[in-house]
XYZ file of C-alpha atoms in Angstrom:
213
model
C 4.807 38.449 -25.479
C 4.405 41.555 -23.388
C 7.930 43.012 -25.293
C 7.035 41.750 -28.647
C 2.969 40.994 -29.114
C 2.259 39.627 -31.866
C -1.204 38.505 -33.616
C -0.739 35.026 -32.694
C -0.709 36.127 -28.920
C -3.906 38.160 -29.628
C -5.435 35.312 -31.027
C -4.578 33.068 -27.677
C -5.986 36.345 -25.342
C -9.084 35.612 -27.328
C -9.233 31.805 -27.200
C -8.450 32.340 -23.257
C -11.530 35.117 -22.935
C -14.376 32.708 -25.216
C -13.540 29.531 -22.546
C -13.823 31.883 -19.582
C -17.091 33.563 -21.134
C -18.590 29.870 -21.833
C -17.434 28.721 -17.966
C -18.769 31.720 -16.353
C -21.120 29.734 -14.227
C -19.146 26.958 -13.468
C -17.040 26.725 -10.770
C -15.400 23.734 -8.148
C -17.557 21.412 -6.995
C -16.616 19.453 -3.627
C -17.921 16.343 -3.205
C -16.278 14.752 -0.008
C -15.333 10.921 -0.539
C -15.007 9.567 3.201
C -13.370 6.507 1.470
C -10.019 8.637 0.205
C -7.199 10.176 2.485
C -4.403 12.602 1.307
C -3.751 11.892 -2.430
C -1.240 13.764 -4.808
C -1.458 13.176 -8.360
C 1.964 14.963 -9.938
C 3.545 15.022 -13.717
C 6.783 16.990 -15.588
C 6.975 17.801 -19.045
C 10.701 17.408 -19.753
C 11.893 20.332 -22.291
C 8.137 20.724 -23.712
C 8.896 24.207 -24.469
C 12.221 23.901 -26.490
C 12.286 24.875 -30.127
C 14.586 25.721 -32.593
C 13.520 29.393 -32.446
C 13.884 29.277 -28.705
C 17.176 27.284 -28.715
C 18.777 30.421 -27.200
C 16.358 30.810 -24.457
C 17.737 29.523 -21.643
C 13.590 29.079 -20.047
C 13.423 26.801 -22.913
C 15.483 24.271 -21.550
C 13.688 24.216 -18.103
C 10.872 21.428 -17.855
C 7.663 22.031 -16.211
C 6.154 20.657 -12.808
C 2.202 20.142 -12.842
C 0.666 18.396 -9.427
C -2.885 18.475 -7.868
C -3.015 17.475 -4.027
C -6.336 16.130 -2.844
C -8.268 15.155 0.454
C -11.636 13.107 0.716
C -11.279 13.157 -3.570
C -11.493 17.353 -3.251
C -8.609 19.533 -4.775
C -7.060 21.663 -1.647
C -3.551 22.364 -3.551
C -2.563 22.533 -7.248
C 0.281 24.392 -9.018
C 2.077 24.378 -12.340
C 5.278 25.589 -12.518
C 8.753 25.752 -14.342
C 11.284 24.283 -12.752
C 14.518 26.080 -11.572
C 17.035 23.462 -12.271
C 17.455 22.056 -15.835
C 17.067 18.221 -16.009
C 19.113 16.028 -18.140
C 16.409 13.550 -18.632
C 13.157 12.126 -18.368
C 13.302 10.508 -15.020
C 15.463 13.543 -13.591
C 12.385 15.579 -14.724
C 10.143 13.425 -12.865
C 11.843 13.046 -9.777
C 12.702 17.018 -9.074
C 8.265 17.022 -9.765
C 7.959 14.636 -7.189
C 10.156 15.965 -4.723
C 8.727 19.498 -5.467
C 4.810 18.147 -4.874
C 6.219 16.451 -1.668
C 7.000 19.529 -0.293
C 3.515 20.307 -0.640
C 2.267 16.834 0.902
C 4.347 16.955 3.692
C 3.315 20.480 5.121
C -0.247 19.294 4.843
C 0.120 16.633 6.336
C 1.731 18.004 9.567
C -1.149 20.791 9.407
C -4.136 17.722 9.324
C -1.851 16.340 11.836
C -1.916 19.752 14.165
C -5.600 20.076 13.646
C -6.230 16.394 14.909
C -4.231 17.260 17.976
C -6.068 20.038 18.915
C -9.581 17.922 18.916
C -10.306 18.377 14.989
C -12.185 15.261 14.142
C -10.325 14.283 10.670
C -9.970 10.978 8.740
C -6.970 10.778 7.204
C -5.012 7.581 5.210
C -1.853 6.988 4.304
C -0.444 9.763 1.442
C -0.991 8.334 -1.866
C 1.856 9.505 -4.243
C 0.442 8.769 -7.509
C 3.406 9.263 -10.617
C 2.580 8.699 -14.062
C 4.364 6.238 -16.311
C 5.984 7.857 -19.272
C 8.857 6.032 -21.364
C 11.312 5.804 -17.904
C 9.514 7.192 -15.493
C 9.432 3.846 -14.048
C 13.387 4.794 -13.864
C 12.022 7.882 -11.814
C 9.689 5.364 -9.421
C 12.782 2.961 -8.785
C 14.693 6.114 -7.821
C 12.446 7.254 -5.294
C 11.740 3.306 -3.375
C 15.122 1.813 -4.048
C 17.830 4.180 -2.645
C 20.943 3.387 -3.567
C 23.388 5.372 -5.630
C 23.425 4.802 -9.338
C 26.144 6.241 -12.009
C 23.152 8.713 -14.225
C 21.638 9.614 -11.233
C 24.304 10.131 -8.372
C 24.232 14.047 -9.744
C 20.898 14.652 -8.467
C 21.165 17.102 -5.389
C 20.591 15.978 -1.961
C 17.242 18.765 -1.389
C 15.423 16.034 -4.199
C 16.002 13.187 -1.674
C 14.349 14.634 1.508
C 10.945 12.641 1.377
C 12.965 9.518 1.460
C 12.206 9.028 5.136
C 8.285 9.061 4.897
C 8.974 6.197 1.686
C 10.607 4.081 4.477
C 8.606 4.211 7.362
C 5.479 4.035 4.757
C 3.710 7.483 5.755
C 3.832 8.130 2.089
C 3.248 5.631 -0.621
C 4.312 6.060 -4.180
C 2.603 4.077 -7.127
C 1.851 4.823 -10.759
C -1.291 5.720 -13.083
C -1.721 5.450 -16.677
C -1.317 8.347 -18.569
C -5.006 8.716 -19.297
C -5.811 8.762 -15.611
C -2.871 11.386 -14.525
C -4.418 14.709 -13.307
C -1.933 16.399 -13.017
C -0.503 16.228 -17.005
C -3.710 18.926 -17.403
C -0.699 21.393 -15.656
C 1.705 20.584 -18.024
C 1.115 20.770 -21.512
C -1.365 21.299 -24.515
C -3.467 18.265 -24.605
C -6.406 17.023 -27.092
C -9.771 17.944 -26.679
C -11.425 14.968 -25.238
C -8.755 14.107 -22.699
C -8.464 17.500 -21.852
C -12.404 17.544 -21.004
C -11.771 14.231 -18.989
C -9.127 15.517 -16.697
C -10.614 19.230 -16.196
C -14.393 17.263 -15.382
C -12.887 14.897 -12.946
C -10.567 17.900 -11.684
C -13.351 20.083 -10.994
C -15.870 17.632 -9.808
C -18.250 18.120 -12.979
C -18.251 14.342 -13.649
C -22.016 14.290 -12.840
C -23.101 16.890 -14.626
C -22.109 15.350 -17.792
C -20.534 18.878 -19.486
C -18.963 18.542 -22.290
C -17.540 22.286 -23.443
């Protein structure tokens, strides 16, 4: 857009600058749950920016990575990113977003893990890898417990497979959430109005104050 602007980019600059104007006042709210631990909530949108007018773009092909990291229920870490290797799939989509968030998880956890050595007094629980379910992404899920080699997924490079250690000795546990419930697909695509309210309320720790714009 910045080499050829055209009035439909104007008209998303505007759309951009009316939400920030009507959110001026708000902000994050942290509301500590002593009941939660470490929690990572991560989703990929495979392709989502591929068209037929972009067909020659090689970004286009790239899927994007969305995850939101959480302690006591309180955002510390979020990102949304494309990704730098082009998946041939759904599940492969998945899986390099889950081994991209882990990198995340895993540094925080050794830094909660530093501060409790030095006399930090910190609850922590067991990582809770939460993946959504799309179409296969139970395919993804399966991947990441059950590691064996199979013939569609014996491409995938070794750097995607170094949180397999912390799956086995159970430091990090990976279940799935129902789309509605997923965080983290607020990072990674255009999504309808209501649900779109939903995830940026519970995201921002607005539940309570009942805001609806």
């Amino acid at each position: 857009f910045c080499n050829d602007p055209k009035e439909s980019h104007a008209a998303a600059v505007k759309r951009i600058c009316r939400y920030l104007h009507q959110t001026r006042n708000k902000g994050l709210c942290f509301k500590p749950d002593p009941t939660k631990g470490l929690e990572c909530y991560v989703d990929a949108d495979w392709a989502g920016s591929w068209q037929d007018r972009t067909s020659t773009d090689p970004l286009s092909a790239r899927s994007r990575t969305g995850y939101i990291i959480t302690y006591a229920g309180c955002p510390v870490v979020w990102a949304s990113k494309l990704q730098t290797l082009v998946a041939l799939s759904t599940t492969e989509a998945e899986y390099i977003a889950l081994s991209t968030s882990l990198r995340e998880v895993i540094a925080v956890m050794n830094l909660v893990n530093e501060l409790q050595s030095l006399g930090f007094q910190l609850s922590i629980d067991t990582p809770k890898i939460v993946c959504t379910v799309f179409e296969d992404n139970r395919s993804c899920l399966e991947i990441a417990t059950n590691h064996r080699t199979r013939p569609r997924t014996k491409h995938l490079s070794v750097r995607l497979h170094h949180f397999r250690s912390h799956v086995l000795d159970q430091t990090i546990i990976i279940k799935h959430v129902s789309t509605k419930e997923q965080m983290a697909d607020i990072f990674t695509k255009p999504l309808p109005r209501d649900q779109f309210i939903k995830l940026r309320n519970r995201f921002m720790g607005w539940d309570s104050l009942g805001e609806r714009e």
